[in-house]
Short mmCIF file of C-alpha atoms in Angstrom, two decimals:
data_model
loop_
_atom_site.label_atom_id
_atom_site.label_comp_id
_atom_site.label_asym_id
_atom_site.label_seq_id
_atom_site.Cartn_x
_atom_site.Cartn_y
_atom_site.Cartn_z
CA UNK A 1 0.00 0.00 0.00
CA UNK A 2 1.40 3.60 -1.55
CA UNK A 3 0.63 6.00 1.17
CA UNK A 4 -1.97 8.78 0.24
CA UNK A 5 0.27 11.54 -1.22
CA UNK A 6 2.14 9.08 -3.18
CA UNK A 7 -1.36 7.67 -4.84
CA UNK A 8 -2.43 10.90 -5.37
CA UNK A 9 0.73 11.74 -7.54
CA UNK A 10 0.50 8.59 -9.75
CA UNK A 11 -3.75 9.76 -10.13
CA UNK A 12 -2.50 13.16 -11.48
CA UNK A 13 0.14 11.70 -13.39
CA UNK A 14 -2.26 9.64 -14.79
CA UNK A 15 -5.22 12.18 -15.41
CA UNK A 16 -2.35 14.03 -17.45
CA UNK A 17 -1.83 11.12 -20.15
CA UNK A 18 -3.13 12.35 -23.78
CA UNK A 19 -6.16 9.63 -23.57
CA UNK A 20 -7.33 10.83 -19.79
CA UNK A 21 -6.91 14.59 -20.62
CA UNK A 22 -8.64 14.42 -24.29
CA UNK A 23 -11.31 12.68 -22.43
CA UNK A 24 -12.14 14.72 -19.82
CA UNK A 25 -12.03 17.64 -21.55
CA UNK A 26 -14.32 16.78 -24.04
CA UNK A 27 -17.03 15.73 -21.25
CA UNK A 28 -16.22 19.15 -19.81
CA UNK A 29 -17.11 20.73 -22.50
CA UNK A 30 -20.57 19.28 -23.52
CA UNK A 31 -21.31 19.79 -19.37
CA UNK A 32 -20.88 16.04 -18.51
CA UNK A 33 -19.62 14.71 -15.47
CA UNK A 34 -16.23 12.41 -15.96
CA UNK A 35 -15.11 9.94 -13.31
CA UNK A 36 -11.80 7.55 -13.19
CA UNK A 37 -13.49 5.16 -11.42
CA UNK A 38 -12.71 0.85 -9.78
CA UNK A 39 -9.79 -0.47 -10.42
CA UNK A 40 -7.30 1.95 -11.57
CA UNK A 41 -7.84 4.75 -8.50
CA UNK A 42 -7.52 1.13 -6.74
CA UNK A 43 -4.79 0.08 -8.44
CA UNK A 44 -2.68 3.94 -7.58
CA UNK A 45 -3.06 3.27 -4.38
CA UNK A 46 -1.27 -0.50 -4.39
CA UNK A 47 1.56 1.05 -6.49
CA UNK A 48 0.45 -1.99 -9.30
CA UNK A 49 0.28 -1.42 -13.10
CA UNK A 50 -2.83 0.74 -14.09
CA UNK A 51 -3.83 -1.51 -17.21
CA UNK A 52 -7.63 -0.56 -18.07
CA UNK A 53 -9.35 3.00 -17.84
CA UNK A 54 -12.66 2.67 -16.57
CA UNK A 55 -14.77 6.17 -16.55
CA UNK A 56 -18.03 6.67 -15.20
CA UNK A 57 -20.53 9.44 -15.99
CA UNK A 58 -23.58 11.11 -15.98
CA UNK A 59 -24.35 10.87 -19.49
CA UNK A 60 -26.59 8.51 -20.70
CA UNK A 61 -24.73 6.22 -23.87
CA UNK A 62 -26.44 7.99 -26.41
CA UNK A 63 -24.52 10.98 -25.81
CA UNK A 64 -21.53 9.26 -24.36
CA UNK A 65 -21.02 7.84 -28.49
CA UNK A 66 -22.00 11.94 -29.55
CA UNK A 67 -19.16 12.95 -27.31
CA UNK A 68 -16.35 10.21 -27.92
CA UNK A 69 -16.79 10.22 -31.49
CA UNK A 70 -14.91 13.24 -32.67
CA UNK A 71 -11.91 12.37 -30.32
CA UNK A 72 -11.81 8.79 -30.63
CA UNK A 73 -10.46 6.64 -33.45
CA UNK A 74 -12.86 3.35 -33.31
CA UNK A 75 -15.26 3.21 -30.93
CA UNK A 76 -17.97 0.14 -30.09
CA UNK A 77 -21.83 -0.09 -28.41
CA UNK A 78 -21.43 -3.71 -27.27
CA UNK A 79 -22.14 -2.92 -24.12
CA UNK A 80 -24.78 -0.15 -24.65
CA UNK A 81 -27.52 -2.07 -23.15
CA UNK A 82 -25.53 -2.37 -19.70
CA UNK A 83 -24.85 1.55 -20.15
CA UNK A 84 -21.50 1.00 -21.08
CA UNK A 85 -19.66 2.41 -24.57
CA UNK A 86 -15.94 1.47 -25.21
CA UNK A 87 -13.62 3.25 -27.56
CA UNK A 88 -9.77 3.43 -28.66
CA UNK A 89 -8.75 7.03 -27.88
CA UNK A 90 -4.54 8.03 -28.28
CA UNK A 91 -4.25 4.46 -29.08
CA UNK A 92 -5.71 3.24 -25.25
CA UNK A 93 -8.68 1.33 -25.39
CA UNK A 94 -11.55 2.76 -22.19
CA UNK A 95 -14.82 1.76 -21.11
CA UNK A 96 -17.43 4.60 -20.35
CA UNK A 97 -20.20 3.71 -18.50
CA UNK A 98 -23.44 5.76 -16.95
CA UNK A 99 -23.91 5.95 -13.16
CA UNK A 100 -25.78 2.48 -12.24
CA UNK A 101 -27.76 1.23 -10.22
CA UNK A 102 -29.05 -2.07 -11.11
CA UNK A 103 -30.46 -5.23 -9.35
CA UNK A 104 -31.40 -8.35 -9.57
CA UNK A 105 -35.39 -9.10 -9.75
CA UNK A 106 -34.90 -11.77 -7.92
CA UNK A 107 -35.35 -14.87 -10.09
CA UNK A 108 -33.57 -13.62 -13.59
CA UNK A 109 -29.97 -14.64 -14.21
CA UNK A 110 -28.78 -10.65 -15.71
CA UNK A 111 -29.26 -7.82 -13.76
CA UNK A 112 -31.87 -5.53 -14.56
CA UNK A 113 -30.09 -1.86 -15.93
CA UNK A 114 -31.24 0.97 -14.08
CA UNK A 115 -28.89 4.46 -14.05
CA UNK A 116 -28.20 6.25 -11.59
CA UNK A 117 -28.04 9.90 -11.09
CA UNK A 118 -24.97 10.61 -8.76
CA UNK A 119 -21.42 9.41 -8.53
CA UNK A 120 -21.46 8.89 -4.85
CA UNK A 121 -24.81 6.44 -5.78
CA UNK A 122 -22.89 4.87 -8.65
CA UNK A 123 -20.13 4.29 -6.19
CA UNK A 124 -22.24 2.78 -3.15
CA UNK A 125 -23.59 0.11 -5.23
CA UNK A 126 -20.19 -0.72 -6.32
CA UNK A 127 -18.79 -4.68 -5.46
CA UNK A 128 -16.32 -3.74 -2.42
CA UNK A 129 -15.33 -0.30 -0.91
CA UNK A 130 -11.79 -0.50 -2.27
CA UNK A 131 -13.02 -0.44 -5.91
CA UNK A 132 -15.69 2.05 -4.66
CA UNK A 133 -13.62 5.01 -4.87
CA UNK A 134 -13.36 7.68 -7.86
CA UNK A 135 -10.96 10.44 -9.44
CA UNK A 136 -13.21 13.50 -10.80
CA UNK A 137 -12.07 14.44 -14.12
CA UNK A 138 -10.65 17.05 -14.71
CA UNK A 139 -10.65 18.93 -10.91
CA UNK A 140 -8.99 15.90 -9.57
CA UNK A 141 -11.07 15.10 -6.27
CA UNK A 142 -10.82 11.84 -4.84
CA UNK A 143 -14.22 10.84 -3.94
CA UNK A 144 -14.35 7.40 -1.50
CA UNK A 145 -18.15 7.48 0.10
CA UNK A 146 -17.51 4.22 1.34
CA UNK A 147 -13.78 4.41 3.09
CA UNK A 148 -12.27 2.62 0.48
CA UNK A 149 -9.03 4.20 1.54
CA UNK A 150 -9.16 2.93 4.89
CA UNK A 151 -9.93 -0.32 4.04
CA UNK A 152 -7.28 -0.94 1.49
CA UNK A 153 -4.69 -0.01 4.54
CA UNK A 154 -6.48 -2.56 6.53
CA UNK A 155 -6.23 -4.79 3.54
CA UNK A 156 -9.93 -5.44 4.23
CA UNK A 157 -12.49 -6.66 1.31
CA UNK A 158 -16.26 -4.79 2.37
CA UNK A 159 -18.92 -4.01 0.63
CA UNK A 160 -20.02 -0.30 0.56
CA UNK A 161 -23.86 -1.16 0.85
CA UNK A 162 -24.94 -4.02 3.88
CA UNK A 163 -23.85 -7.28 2.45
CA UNK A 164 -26.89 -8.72 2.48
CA UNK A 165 -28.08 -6.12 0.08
CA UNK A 166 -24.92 -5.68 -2.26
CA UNK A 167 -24.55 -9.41 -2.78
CA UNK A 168 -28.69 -9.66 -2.86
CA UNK A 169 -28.25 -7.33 -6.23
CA UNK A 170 -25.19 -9.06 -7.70
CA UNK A 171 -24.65 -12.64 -6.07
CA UNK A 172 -21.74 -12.99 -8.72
CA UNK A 173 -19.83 -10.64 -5.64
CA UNK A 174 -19.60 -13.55 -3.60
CA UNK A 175 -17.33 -15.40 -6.09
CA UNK A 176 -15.84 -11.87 -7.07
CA UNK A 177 -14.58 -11.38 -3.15
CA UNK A 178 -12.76 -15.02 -3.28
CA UNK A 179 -11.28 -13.49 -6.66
CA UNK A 180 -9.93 -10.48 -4.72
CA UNK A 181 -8.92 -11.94 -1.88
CA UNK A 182 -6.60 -13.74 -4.22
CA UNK A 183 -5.78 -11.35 -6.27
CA UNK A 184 -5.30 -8.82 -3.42
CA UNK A 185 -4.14 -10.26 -0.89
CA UNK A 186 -6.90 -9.02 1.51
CA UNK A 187 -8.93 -10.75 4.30
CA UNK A 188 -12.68 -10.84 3.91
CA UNK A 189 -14.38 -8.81 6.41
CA UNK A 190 -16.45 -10.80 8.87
CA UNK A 191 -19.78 -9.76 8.24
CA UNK A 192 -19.09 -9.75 4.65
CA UNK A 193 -17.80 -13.18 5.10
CA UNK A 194 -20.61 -14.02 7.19
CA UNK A 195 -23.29 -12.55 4.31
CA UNK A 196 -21.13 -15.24 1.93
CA UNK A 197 -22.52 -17.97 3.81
CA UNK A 198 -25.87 -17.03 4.65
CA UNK A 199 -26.22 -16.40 0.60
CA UNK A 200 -24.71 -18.67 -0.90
CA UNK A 201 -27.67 -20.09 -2.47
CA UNK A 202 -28.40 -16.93 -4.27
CA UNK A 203 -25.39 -17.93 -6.80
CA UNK A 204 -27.72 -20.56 -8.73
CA UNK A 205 -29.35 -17.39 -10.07
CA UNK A 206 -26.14 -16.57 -11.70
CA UNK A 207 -25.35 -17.81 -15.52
CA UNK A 208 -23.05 -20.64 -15.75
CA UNK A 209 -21.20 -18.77 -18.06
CA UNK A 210 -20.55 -15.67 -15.78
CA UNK A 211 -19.37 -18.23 -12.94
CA UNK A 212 -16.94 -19.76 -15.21
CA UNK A 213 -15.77 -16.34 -16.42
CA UNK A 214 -14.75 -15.35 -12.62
CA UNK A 215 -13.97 -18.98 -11.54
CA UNK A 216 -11.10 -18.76 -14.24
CA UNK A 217 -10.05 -15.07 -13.12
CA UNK A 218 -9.48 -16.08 -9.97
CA UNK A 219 -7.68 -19.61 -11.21
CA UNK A 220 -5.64 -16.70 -13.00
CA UNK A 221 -4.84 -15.36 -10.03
CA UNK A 222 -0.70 -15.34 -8.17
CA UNK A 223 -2.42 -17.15 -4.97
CA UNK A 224 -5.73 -18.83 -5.98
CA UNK A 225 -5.74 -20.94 -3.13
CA UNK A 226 -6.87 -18.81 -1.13
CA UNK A 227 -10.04 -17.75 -2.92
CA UNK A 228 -10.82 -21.10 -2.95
CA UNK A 229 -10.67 -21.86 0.43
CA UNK A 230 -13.19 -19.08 0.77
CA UNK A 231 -15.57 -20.85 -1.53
CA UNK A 232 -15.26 -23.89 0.01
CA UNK A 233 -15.28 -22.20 4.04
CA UNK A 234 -18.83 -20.47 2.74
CA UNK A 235 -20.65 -23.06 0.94
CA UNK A 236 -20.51 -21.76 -2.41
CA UNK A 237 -18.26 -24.34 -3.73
CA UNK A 238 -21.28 -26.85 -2.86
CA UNK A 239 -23.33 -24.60 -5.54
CA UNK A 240 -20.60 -24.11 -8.49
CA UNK A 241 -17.87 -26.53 -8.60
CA UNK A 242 -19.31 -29.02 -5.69
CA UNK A 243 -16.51 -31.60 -6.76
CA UNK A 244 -13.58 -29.71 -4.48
CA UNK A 245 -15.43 -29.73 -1.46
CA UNK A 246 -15.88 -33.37 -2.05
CA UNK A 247 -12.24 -33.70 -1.54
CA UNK A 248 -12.20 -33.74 2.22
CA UNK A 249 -12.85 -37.00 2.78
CA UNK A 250 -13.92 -37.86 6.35
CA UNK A 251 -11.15 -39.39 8.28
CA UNK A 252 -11.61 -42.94 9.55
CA UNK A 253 -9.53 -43.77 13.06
CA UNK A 254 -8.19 -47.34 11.69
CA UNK A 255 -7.29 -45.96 7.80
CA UNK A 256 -5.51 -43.38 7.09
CA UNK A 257 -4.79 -41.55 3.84
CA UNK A 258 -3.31 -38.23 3.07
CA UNK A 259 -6.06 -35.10 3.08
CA UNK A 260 -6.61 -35.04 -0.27
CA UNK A 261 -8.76 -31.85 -0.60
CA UNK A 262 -4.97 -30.18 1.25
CA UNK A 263 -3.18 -32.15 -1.00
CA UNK A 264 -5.09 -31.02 -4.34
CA UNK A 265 -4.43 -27.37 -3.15
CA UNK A 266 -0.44 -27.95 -2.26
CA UNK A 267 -0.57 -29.58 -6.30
CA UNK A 268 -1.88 -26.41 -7.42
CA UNK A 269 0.34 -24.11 -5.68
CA UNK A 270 3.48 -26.41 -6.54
CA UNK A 271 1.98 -26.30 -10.39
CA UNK A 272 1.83 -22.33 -10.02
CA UNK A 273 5.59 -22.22 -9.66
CA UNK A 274 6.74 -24.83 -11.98
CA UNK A 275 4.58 -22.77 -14.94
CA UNK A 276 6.77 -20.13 -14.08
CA UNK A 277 10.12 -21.62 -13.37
CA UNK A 278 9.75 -23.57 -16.03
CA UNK A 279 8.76 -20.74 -18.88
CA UNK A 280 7.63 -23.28 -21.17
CA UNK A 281 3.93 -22.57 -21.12
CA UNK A 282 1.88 -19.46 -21.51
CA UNK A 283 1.76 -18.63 -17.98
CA UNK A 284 -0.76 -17.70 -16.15
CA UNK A 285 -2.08 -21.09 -17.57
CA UNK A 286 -6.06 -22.00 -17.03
CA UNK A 287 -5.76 -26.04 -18.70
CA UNK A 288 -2.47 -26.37 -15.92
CA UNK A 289 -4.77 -24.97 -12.91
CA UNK A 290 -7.92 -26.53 -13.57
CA UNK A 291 -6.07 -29.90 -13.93
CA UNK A 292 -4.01 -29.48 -10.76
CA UNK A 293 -6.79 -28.58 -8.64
CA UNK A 294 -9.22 -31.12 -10.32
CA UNK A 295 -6.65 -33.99 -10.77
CA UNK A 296 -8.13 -36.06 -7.84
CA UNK A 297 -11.57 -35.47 -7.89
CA UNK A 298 -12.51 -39.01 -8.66
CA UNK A 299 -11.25 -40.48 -5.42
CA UNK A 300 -14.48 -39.88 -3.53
CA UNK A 301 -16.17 -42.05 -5.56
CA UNK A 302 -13.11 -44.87 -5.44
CA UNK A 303 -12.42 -44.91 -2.03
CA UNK A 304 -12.19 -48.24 -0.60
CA UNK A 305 -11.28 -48.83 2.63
CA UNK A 306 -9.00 -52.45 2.32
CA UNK A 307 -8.06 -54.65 5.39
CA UNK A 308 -5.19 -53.80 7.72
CA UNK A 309 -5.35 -49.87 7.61
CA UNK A 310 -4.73 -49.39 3.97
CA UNK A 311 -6.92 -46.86 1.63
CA UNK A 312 -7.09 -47.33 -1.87
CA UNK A 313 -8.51 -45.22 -4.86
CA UNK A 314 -8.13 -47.55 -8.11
CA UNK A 315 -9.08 -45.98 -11.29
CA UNK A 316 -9.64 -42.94 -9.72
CA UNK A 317 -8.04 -41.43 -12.63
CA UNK A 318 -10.40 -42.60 -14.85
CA UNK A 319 -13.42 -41.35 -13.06
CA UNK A 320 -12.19 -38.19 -12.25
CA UNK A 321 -11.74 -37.48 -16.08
CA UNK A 322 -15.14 -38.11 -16.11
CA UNK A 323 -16.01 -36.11 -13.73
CA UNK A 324 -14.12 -33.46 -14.61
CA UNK A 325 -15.71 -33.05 -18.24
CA UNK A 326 -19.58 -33.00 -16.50
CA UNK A 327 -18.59 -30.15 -14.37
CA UNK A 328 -16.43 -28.05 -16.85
CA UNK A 329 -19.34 -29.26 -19.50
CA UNK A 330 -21.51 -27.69 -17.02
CA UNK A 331 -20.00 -24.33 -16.75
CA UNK A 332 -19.63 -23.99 -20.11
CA UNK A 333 -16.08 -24.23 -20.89
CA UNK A 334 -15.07 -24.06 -24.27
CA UNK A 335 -14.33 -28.00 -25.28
CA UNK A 336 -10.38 -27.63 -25.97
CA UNK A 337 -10.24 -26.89 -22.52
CA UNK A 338 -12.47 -29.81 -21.07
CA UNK A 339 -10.89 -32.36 -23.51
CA UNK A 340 -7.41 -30.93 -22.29
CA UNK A 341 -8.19 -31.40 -18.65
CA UNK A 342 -10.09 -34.38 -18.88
CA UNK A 343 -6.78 -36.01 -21.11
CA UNK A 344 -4.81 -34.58 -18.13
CA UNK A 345 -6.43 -36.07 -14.91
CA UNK A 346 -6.53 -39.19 -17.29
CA UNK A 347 -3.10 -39.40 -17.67
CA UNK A 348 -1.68 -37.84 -14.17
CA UNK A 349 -0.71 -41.39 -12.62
CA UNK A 350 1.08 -42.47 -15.61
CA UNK A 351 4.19 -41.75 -14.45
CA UNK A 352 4.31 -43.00 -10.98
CA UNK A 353 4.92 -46.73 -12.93
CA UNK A 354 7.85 -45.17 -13.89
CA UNK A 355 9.61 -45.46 -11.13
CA UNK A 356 8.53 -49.34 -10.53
CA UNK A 357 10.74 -50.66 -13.20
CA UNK A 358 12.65 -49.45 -15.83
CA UNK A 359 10.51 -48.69 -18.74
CA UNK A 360 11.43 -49.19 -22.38
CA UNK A 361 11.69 -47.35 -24.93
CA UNK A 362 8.52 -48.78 -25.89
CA UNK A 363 6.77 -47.00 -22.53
CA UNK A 364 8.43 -44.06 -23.28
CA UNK A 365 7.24 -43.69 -26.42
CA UNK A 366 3.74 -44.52 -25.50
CA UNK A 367 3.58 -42.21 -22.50
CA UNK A 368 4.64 -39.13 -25.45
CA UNK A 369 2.10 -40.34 -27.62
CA UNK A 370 -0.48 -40.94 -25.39
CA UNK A 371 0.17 -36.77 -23.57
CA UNK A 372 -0.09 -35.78 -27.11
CA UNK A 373 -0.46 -32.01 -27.37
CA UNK A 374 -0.57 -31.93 -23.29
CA UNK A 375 3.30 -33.47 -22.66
CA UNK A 376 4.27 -30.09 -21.19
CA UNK A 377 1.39 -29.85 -18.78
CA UNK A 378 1.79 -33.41 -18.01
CA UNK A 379 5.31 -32.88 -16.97
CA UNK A 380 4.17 -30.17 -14.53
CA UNK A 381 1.42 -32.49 -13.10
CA UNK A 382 3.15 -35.04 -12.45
CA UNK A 383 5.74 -33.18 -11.07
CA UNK A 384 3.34 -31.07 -8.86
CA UNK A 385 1.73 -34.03 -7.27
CA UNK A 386 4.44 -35.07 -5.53
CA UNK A 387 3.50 -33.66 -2.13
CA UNK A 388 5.17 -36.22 0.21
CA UNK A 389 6.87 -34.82 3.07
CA UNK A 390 9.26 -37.62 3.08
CA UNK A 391 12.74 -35.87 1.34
CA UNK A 392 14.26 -39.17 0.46
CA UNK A 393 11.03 -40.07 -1.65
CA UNK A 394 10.51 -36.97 -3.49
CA UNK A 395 14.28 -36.33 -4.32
CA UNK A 396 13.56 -39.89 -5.70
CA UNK A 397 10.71 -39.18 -7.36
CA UNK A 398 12.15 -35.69 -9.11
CA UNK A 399 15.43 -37.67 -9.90
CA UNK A 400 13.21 -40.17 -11.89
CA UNK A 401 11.47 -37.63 -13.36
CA UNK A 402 14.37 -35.44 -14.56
CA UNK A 403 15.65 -38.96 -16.26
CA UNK A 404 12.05 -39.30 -18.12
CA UNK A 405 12.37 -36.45 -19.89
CA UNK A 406 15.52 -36.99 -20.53
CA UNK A 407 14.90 -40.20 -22.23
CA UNK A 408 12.24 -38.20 -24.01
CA UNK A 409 14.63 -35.59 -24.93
CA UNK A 410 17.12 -37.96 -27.01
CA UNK A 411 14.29 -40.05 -28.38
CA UNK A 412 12.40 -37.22 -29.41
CA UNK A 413 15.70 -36.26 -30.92
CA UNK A 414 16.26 -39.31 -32.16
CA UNK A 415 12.82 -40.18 -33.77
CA UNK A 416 10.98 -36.82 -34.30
CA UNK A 417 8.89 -38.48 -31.38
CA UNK A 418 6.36 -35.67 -30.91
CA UNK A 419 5.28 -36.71 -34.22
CA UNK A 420 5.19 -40.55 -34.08
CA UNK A 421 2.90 -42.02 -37.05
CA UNK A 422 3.55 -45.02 -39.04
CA UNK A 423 5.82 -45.74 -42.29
CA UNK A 424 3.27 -46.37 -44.16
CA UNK A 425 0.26 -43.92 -44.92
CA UNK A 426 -3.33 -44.74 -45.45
CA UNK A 427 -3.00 -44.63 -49.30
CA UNK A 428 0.01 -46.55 -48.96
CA UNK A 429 -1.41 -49.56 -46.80
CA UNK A 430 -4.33 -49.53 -49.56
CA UNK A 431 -2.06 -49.70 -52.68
CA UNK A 432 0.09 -52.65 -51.27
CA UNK A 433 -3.01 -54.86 -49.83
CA UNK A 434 -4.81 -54.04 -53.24
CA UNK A 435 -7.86 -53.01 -50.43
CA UNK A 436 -10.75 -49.72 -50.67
CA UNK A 437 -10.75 -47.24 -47.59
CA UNK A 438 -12.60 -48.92 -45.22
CA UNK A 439 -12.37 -50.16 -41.16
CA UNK A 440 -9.85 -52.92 -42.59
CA UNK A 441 -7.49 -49.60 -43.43
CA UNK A 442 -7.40 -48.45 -39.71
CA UNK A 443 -6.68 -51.80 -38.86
CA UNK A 444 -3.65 -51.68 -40.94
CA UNK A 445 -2.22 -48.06 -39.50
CA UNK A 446 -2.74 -48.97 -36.28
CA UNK A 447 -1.32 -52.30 -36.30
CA UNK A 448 2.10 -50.18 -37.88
CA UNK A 449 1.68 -47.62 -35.43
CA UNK A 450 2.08 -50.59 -32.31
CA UNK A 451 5.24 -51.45 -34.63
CA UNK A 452 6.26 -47.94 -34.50
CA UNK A 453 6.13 -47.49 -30.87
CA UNK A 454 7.16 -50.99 -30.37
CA UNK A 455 10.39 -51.34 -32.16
CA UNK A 456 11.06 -47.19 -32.85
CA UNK A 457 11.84 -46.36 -36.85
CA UNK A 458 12.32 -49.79 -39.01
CA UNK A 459 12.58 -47.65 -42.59
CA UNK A 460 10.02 -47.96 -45.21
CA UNK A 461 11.13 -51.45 -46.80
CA UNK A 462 10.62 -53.24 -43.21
CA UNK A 463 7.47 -51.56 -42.48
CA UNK A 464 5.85 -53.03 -46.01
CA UNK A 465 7.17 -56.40 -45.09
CA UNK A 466 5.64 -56.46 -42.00
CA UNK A 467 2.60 -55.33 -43.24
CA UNK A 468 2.30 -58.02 -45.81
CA UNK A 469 3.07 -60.60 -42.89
CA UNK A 470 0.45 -59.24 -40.88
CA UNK A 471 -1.90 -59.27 -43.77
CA UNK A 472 -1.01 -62.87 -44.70
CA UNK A 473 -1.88 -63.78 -41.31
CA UNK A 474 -4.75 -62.06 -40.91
CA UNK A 475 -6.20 -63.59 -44.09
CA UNK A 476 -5.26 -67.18 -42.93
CA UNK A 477 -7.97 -68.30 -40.93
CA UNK A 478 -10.60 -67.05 -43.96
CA UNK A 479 -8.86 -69.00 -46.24
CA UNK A 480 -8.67 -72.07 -44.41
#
């Protein structure tokens, strides 16, 4: 936290850029009120990057687009209906929206639009005090109804309005304060907290879409553990992704097993820093997180508690890929991403027969194949969920590892192993068995592609003779 005076000189510095002065001089001039409004003053404050302009105003968006137009150089209405006009002005894109104040009816899923008529009433029906401040444009007044100052020097998330009623208007706050308290690093305020709980039923009037849009921002998020916690703590994990509660099994005096609902979370934060360390993937990275925190969800369902103390989850793998595609399904994510996750959870034990026995070339290849387009996040995973606390085990563990893909690395180098296919193409398997496309043809590749794996590259002559010998054999019994 910036002290006052410091925020205060990054605000100015900022109303003086060529997009924030063009602006607020042209709403000056048509006799418009101008706001900087949520995250940015927020933002000043925190000494963090000020990355989108959000402006508030009295206008309504009719003559928000009469005013932008002459200073801006593309602007768009997609958000006209929600009172909100965006355009590119001095090359920044900014969002304009008329004072709010909508609510919820009480049944729909989208908030019905209703503007406001004052910035300090635009500001009081805001998510959280700390985003409820504004900077007037162009006198520069700070304007914080709510004590938004305050509270982001207590590191405090509150709601301006009674909890009850701000999350009663929006109940999409509820996830947003888990978001923020990851993003932020702030502690929910009590009663706020409290108001989570109580309401937490309130989020089935939310779109699935709009909980998957701010269940991946806060997955997005440095810390997301800690949001989620908060979902889980309130209840409103039960309602949106019900699967992570699930995780904390109930402990039985005679078996034990690790906490698997801890251990899911330590695999995500472990996941977190390999992404990073490792620089390999886009990071933040949405496929990675959803797989590390979902990666166990079938053992619930698997449990089975065997004689002598022991716990076992078999296949859990399996059904967890299963159940991860319902739920993602559910909240409408996009299908890359559920086939990616789902192929992920699959595939997240694989590895662990690694360090059984030596595997052969054979394994190796299969394991590539089988990761596909996911071998990078599968590296992470599987490194990720080793969460023993046992230092002679995981150094074990990471030193097998580190020789996997090392094995990978030369046969990869070797082979062109990320793109194993057979010596023989489809055309080619019908040309030399005299055969018409067909299921018989898929037989053929497939049976060359085992080869492949099996034996690595046997060259183009080989591959035809084994073909023919598989053929001739597989035409035997018919003739006899």
């Amino acid at each position: 936290m910036h002290d006052v005076a410091s925020a205060l000189d990054r605000l100015r510095e900022l109303s003086a850029s060529p997009t924030v002065s063009k602006l607020a001089g042209a709403f000056e001039s048509a006799g418009r009120e101008l706001a900087l409004v949520g995250g940015p003053v927020r933002d000043a404050f925190l000494g963090r990057p000020v990355n989108d302009l959000d402006f508030t105003t009295d206008a309504d968006p009719d003559e928000i687009l009469r005013i932008v137009r002459p200073i801006a150089e593309a602007h768009w209405d997609i958000g006209r209906a929600f009172g909100t006009i965006g355009a590119r002005i001095e090359g920044e894109q900014v969002e304009i929206t008329t004072y709010r104040a909508d609510t919820y009816d009480g049944d729909s899923r989208k908030p019905e639009v209703v503007f406001g008529d004052s910035l300090e009433g635009d500001l009081t029906r805001r998510d959280f005090t700390v985003n409820a401040m504004a900077l007037r444009l162009p006198r520069l007044e700070l304007v914080d109804p709510s004590g938004g100052v305050e509270d982001l020097v207590a590191r405090t998330l509150r709601t301006p309005a009674p909890p009850e009623q701000s999350f009663g208007d929006d109940p999409l706050r509820m996830l947003r304060a888990a978001r923020f308290s990851s993003q932020l690093g702030f502690e929910v305020e009590e009663d706020t907290r409290a108001a989570m709980g109580a309401l937490a039923a309130e989020i089935d009037r939310i779109s699935a879409e709009r909980v998957r849009d701010e269940l991946s921002k806060l997955l997005l998020t440095d810390a997301p553990a800690r949001g989620i916690r908060l979902l889980v703590d309130s209840g409103l994990a039960d309602r949106v992704i019900p699967e992570v509660p699930a995780l904390r099994l109930e402990r039985d005096e005679h078996h034990r097993h690790k906490d698997v609902y801890e251990h899911s979370l330590t695999v995500l934060e472990q996941a977190i820093g390999y992404e990073k360390s490792r620089a390999v993937l886009d990071s933040p990275d949405l496929v990675m997180r959803l797989a590390a925190l979902l990666h166990d969800i079938g053992k619930p369902a698997t449990r089975r508690l065997e004689p002598g103390g022991a716990v076992s989850f078999h296949h859990h793998d399996v059904v967890g890929a299963k159940l991860a595609k319902k739920r993602l399904r559910a909240l409408r994510f996009d299908n890359d991403t559920v086939a990616a996750v789902a192929r992920l959870i699959e595939l997240h034990l694989r590895f662990f027969g690694y360090t059984d026995g030596a595997w052969s070339d054979s394994a190796v290849r299969r394991y590539v194949r089988d990761a596909g387009d996911q071998l990078e996040r599968l590296h992470i995973l599987a490194r990720a969920d080793v969460t023993t606390r046992n230092r002679r085990k995981a150094d074990m563990l990471s030193f097998a590892y580190d020789d996997l893909e090392a094995r990978i690395a030369v046969l990869a180098e070797e082979e062109e192993l990320a793109a194993v296919r057979p010596e023989l193409d489809g055309a080619e398997i019908m040309r030399l068995l005299d055969i018409k496309p067909g299921p018989v043809v898929g037989e053929a590749y497939r049976y060359l592609l085992e080869v492949r794996l099996d034996e690595g590259p046997i060259g183009p002559d080989a591959a035809r003779e084994r073909l023919l010998a598989w053929w001739a054999a597989r035409e035997a019994p018919a003739a006899g």
